[in-house]
Amino acid sequence: ESFVEFLSNWYVRRSRRRFWKAGVLIGTGPGADADKRAAYATLYECLVTLTRLLAPFIPFMTEAMHRNLAAPGDKGGESVHNEDYPESDPSKVDRNLVDATRLAMRLSSLGRAARSKAGIKVRQPLERVLVKLRSVDETSIVETVADQVRDELNVKEVVVLENERDVSSFEIRPNMDLIGPKYGADVPALMAAIADADAYDVSAKVAE
């Protein structure tokens, strides 16, 4: 279910411009477009494989789907139930691409949520979006997905936030109902320690 969600609401939606490019779909002539052919080939592979995966569970629906999808000359193309059941091929997994795509999806989702919370619709362009990444690995790949994030959020620039202090502040407020009964006579010393603590550092430790 989550795969279908990703395929439909991310891959297909993000690939619309590739699907609708001018030029022929098949062939290598002047009108051919390798990127367009690749977009269709990837979608075709996903749909056919998904149909074969689901065949034992929804046999009649997948039979109809497969007959619409299967290319002439496919082995067992007359019926999805003549096909071998798909097996995973780990050698085809591009881990860097997976990580980059998931980062793009997460940043886009968080960005849309921030827009919604601020009451600023996506159709209104903004100068930039500030993102706080979770690891060095994410920092190294964010530039590869920056174009997608900019497009998804309708912003001109994606800026990696190095220091949260630049855009946020924290204040520590002790919950007296909890610390009073627990610490008793030590509460004044505890309050003094809280007053002297760096609220940002405390927040970072809590987050860890």
mmCIF file of N, CA, C and O in Angstrom, residues 151-193:
data_model
loop_
_atom_site.group_PDB
_atom_site.id
_atom_site.type_symbol
_atom_site.label_atom_id
_atom_site.label_comp_id
_atom_site.label_asym_id
_atom_site.label_seq_id
_atom_site.Cartn_x
_atom_site.Cartn_y
_atom_site.Cartn_z
ATOM 1 N N ASP A 151 10.930 23.068 -6.297
ATOM 2 C CA ASP A 151 9.736 22.957 -7.138
ATOM 3 C C ASP A 151 8.509 22.583 -6.308
ATOM 4 O O ASP A 151 7.423 23.140 -6.488
ATOM 5 N N GLU A 152 8.679 21.639 -5.398
ATOM 6 C CA GLU A 152 7.564 21.191 -4.567
ATOM 7 C C GLU A 152 7.041 22.306 -3.664
ATOM 8 O O GLU A 152 5.837 22.418 -3.437
ATOM 9 N N LEU A 153 7.949 23.116 -3.141
ATOM 10 C CA LEU A 153 7.571 24.131 -2.156
ATOM 11 C C LEU A 153 7.431 25.522 -2.759
ATOM 12 O O LEU A 153 7.066 26.464 -2.054
ATOM 13 N N ASN A 154 7.735 25.650 -4.047
ATOM 14 C CA ASN A 154 7.626 26.937 -4.733
ATOM 15 C C ASN A 154 8.486 27.992 -4.039
ATOM 16 O O ASN A 154 8.005 29.064 -3.657
ATOM 17 N N VAL A 155 9.761 27.651 -3.843
ATOM 18 C CA VAL A 155 10.717 28.586 -3.247
ATOM 19 C C VAL A 155 11.901 28.727 -4.198
ATOM 20 O O VAL A 155 12.165 27.859 -5.032
ATOM 21 N N LYS A 156 12.635 29.823 -4.044
ATOM 22 C CA LYS A 156 13.764 30.088 -4.925
ATOM 23 C C LYS A 156 15.050 29.445 -4.439
ATOM 24 O O LYS A 156 15.955 29.188 -5.232
ATOM 25 N N GLU A 157 15.131 29.183 -3.134
ATOM 26 C CA GLU A 157 16.396 28.704 -2.587
ATOM 27 C C GLU A 157 16.160 27.762 -1.411
ATOM 28 O O GLU A 157 15.259 27.993 -0.606
ATOM 29 N N VAL A 158 16.960 26.707 -1.340
ATOM 30 C CA VAL A 158 16.966 25.802 -0.195
ATOM 31 C C VAL A 158 18.236 26.081 0.602
ATOM 32 O O VAL A 158 19.348 25.926 0.081
ATOM 33 N N VAL A 159 18.078 26.506 1.849
ATOM 34 C CA VAL A 159 19.217 26.874 2.682
ATOM 35 C C VAL A 159 19.329 25.884 3.838
ATOM 36 O O VAL A 159 18.365 25.680 4.588
ATOM 37 N N VAL A 160 20.498 25.261 3.966
ATOM 38 C CA VAL A 160 20.737 24.333 5.076
ATOM 39 C C VAL A 160 21.079 25.149 6.313
ATOM 40 O O VAL A 160 22.009 25.959 6.307
ATOM 41 N N LEU A 161 20.337 24.926 7.364
ATOM 42 C CA LEU A 161 20.518 25.665 8.612
ATOM 43 C C LEU A 161 21.605 24.994 9.434
ATOM 44 O O LEU A 161 21.464 23.848 9.856
ATOM 45 N N GLU A 162 22.688 25.701 9.669
ATOM 46 C CA GLU A 162 23.800 25.145 10.428
ATOM 47 C C GLU A 162 23.597 25.303 11.932
ATOM 48 O O GLU A 162 24.000 24.456 12.717
ATOM 49 N N ASN A 163 22.974 26.376 12.337
ATOM 50 C CA ASN A 163 22.826 26.680 13.763
ATOM 51 C C ASN A 163 21.387 27.070 14.055
ATOM 52 O O ASN A 163 20.900 28.102 13.579
ATOM 53 N N GLU A 164 20.708 26.241 14.839
ATOM 54 C CA GLU A 164 19.307 26.516 15.142
ATOM 55 C C GLU A 164 19.137 27.804 15.953
ATOM 56 O O GLU A 164 18.060 28.387 15.980
ATOM 57 N N ARG A 165 20.198 28.251 16.610
ATOM 58 C CA ARG A 165 20.099 29.476 17.399
ATOM 59 C C ARG A 165 19.737 30.675 16.528
ATOM 60 O O ARG A 165 19.234 31.687 17.018
ATOM 61 N N ASP A 166 20.033 30.567 15.221
ATOM 62 C CA ASP A 166 19.763 31.685 14.326
ATOM 63 C C ASP A 166 18.267 31.921 14.122
ATOM 64 O O ASP A 166 17.865 33.017 13.731
ATOM 65 N N VAL A 167 17.461 30.893 14.352
ATOM 66 C CA VAL A 167 16.032 31.033 14.045
ATOM 67 C C VAL A 167 15.124 30.600 15.190
ATOM 68 O O VAL A 167 13.912 30.612 15.050
ATOM 69 N N SER A 168 15.702 30.207 16.313
ATOM 70 C CA SER A 168 14.855 29.714 17.397
ATOM 71 C C SER A 168 15.461 30.074 18.744
ATOM 72 O O SER A 168 16.650 30.364 18.852
ATOM 73 N N SER A 169 14.622 30.049 19.757
ATOM 74 C CA SER A 169 15.090 30.273 21.123
ATOM 75 C C SER A 169 14.323 29.336 22.045
ATOM 76 O O SER A 169 13.207 28.918 21.728
ATOM 77 N N PHE A 170 14.933 29.015 23.179
ATOM 78 C CA PHE A 170 14.323 28.087 24.112
ATOM 79 C C PHE A 170 14.306 28.685 25.511
ATOM 80 O O PHE A 170 15.190 29.458 25.886
ATOM 81 N N GLU A 171 13.294 28.298 26.245
ATOM 82 C CA GLU A 171 13.200 28.708 27.646
ATOM 83 C C GLU A 171 12.821 27.482 28.468
ATOM 84 O O GLU A 171 11.915 26.727 28.087
ATOM 85 N N ILE A 172 13.536 27.254 29.560
ATOM 86 C CA ILE A 172 13.258 26.094 30.409
ATOM 87 C C ILE A 172 12.312 26.528 31.522
ATOM 88 O O ILE A 172 12.602 27.466 32.277
ATOM 89 N N ARG A 173 11.196 25.833 31.592
ATOM 90 C CA ARG A 173 10.220 26.135 32.647
ATOM 91 C C ARG A 173 9.987 24.860 33.473
ATOM 92 O O ARG A 173 9.403 23.900 32.975
ATOM 93 N N PRO A 174 10.430 24.847 34.713
ATOM 94 C CA PRO A 174 10.254 23.644 35.537
ATOM 95 C C PRO A 174 8.787 23.400 35.857
ATOM 96 O O PRO A 174 8.014 24.339 36.073
ATOM 97 N N ASN A 175 8.422 22.143 35.879
ATOM 98 C CA ASN A 175 7.063 21.740 36.250
ATOM 99 C C ASN A 175 7.050 21.489 37.761
ATOM 100 O O ASN A 175 7.445 20.431 38.238
ATOM 101 N N MET A 176 6.591 22.504 38.500
ATOM 102 C CA MET A 176 6.666 22.440 39.956
ATOM 103 C C MET A 176 5.840 21.300 40.542
ATOM 104 O O MET A 176 6.181 20.747 41.594
ATOM 105 N N ASP A 177 4.740 20.947 39.879
ATOM 106 C CA ASP A 177 3.910 19.849 40.380
ATOM 107 C C ASP A 177 4.681 18.535 40.410
ATOM 108 O O ASP A 177 4.365 17.630 41.199
ATOM 109 N N LEU A 178 5.684 18.426 39.538
ATOM 110 C CA LEU A 178 6.476 17.194 39.486
ATOM 111 C C LEU A 178 7.737 17.282 40.341
ATOM 112 O O LEU A 178 8.055 16.372 41.098
ATOM 113 N N ILE A 179 8.479 18.401 40.208
ATOM 114 C CA ILE A 179 9.767 18.445 40.888
ATOM 115 C C ILE A 179 9.628 18.767 42.384
ATOM 116 O O ILE A 179 10.504 18.404 43.165
ATOM 117 N N GLY A 180 8.526 19.425 42.775
ATOM 118 C CA GLY A 180 8.333 19.731 44.192
ATOM 119 C C GLY A 180 8.287 18.470 45.046
ATOM 120 O O GLY A 180 9.109 18.291 45.962
ATOM 121 N N PRO A 181 7.340 17.551 44.774
ATOM 122 C CA PRO A 181 7.271 16.318 45.563
ATOM 123 C C PRO A 181 8.522 15.446 45.434
ATOM 124 O O PRO A 181 8.895 14.737 46.364
ATOM 125 N N LYS A 182 9.178 15.509 44.263
ATOM 126 C CA LYS A 182 10.310 14.614 44.032
ATOM 127 C C LYS A 182 11.586 15.110 44.703
ATOM 128 O O LYS A 182 12.354 14.313 45.253
ATOM 129 N N TYR A 183 11.833 16.415 44.687
ATOM 130 C CA TYR A 183 13.113 16.940 45.167
ATOM 131 C C TYR A 183 13.016 17.687 46.501
ATOM 132 O O TYR A 183 14.040 17.947 47.127
ATOM 133 N N GLY A 184 11.820 18.064 46.919
ATOM 134 C CA GLY A 184 11.638 18.653 48.245
ATOM 135 C C GLY A 184 12.548 19.827 48.526
ATOM 136 O O GLY A 184 12.532 20.852 47.826
ATOM 137 N N ALA A 185 13.381 19.666 49.542
ATOM 138 C CA ALA A 185 14.251 20.752 49.989
ATOM 139 C C ALA A 185 15.314 21.121 48.959
ATOM 140 O O ALA A 185 15.926 22.196 49.048
ATOM 141 N N ASP A 186 15.547 20.266 47.990
ATOM 142 C CA ASP A 186 16.564 20.555 46.974
ATOM 143 C C ASP A 186 16.023 21.407 45.829
ATOM 144 O O ASP A 186 16.774 21.756 44.906
ATOM 145 N N VAL A 187 14.729 21.739 45.872
ATOM 146 C CA VAL A 187 14.123 22.504 44.787
ATOM 147 C C VAL A 187 14.838 23.837 44.548
ATOM 148 O O VAL A 187 15.108 24.199 43.392
ATOM 149 N N PRO A 188 15.180 24.624 45.581
ATOM 150 C CA PRO A 188 15.875 25.899 45.310
ATOM 151 C C PRO A 188 17.178 25.712 44.543
ATOM 152 O O PRO A 188 17.486 26.479 43.621
ATOM 153 N N ALA A 189 17.949 24.715 44.918
ATOM 154 C CA ALA A 189 19.209 24.455 44.212
ATOM 155 C C ALA A 189 18.940 24.027 42.773
ATOM 156 O O ALA A 189 19.663 24.416 41.835
ATOM 157 N N LEU A 190 17.895 23.231 42.604
ATOM 158 C CA LEU A 190 17.518 22.788 41.260
ATOM 159 C C LEU A 190 17.083 23.975 40.402
ATOM 160 O O LEU A 190 17.463 24.091 39.234
ATOM 161 N N MET A 191 16.307 24.873 40.983
ATOM 162 C CA MET A 191 15.848 26.056 40.260
ATOM 163 C C MET A 191 17.043 26.923 39.853
ATOM 164 O O MET A 191 17.075 27.482 38.737
ATOM 165 N N ALA A 192 18.025 27.041 40.761
ATOM 166 C CA ALA A 192 19.211 27.826 40.444
ATOM 167 C C ALA A 192 19.991 27.194 39.295
ATOM 168 O O ALA A 192 20.498 27.888 38.398
ATOM 169 N N ALA A 193 20.085 25.867 39.304
ATOM 170 C CA ALA A 193 20.792 25.160 38.235
ATOM 171 C C ALA A 193 20.088 25.349 36.898
ATOM 172 O O ALA A 193 20.722 25.545 35.853
#
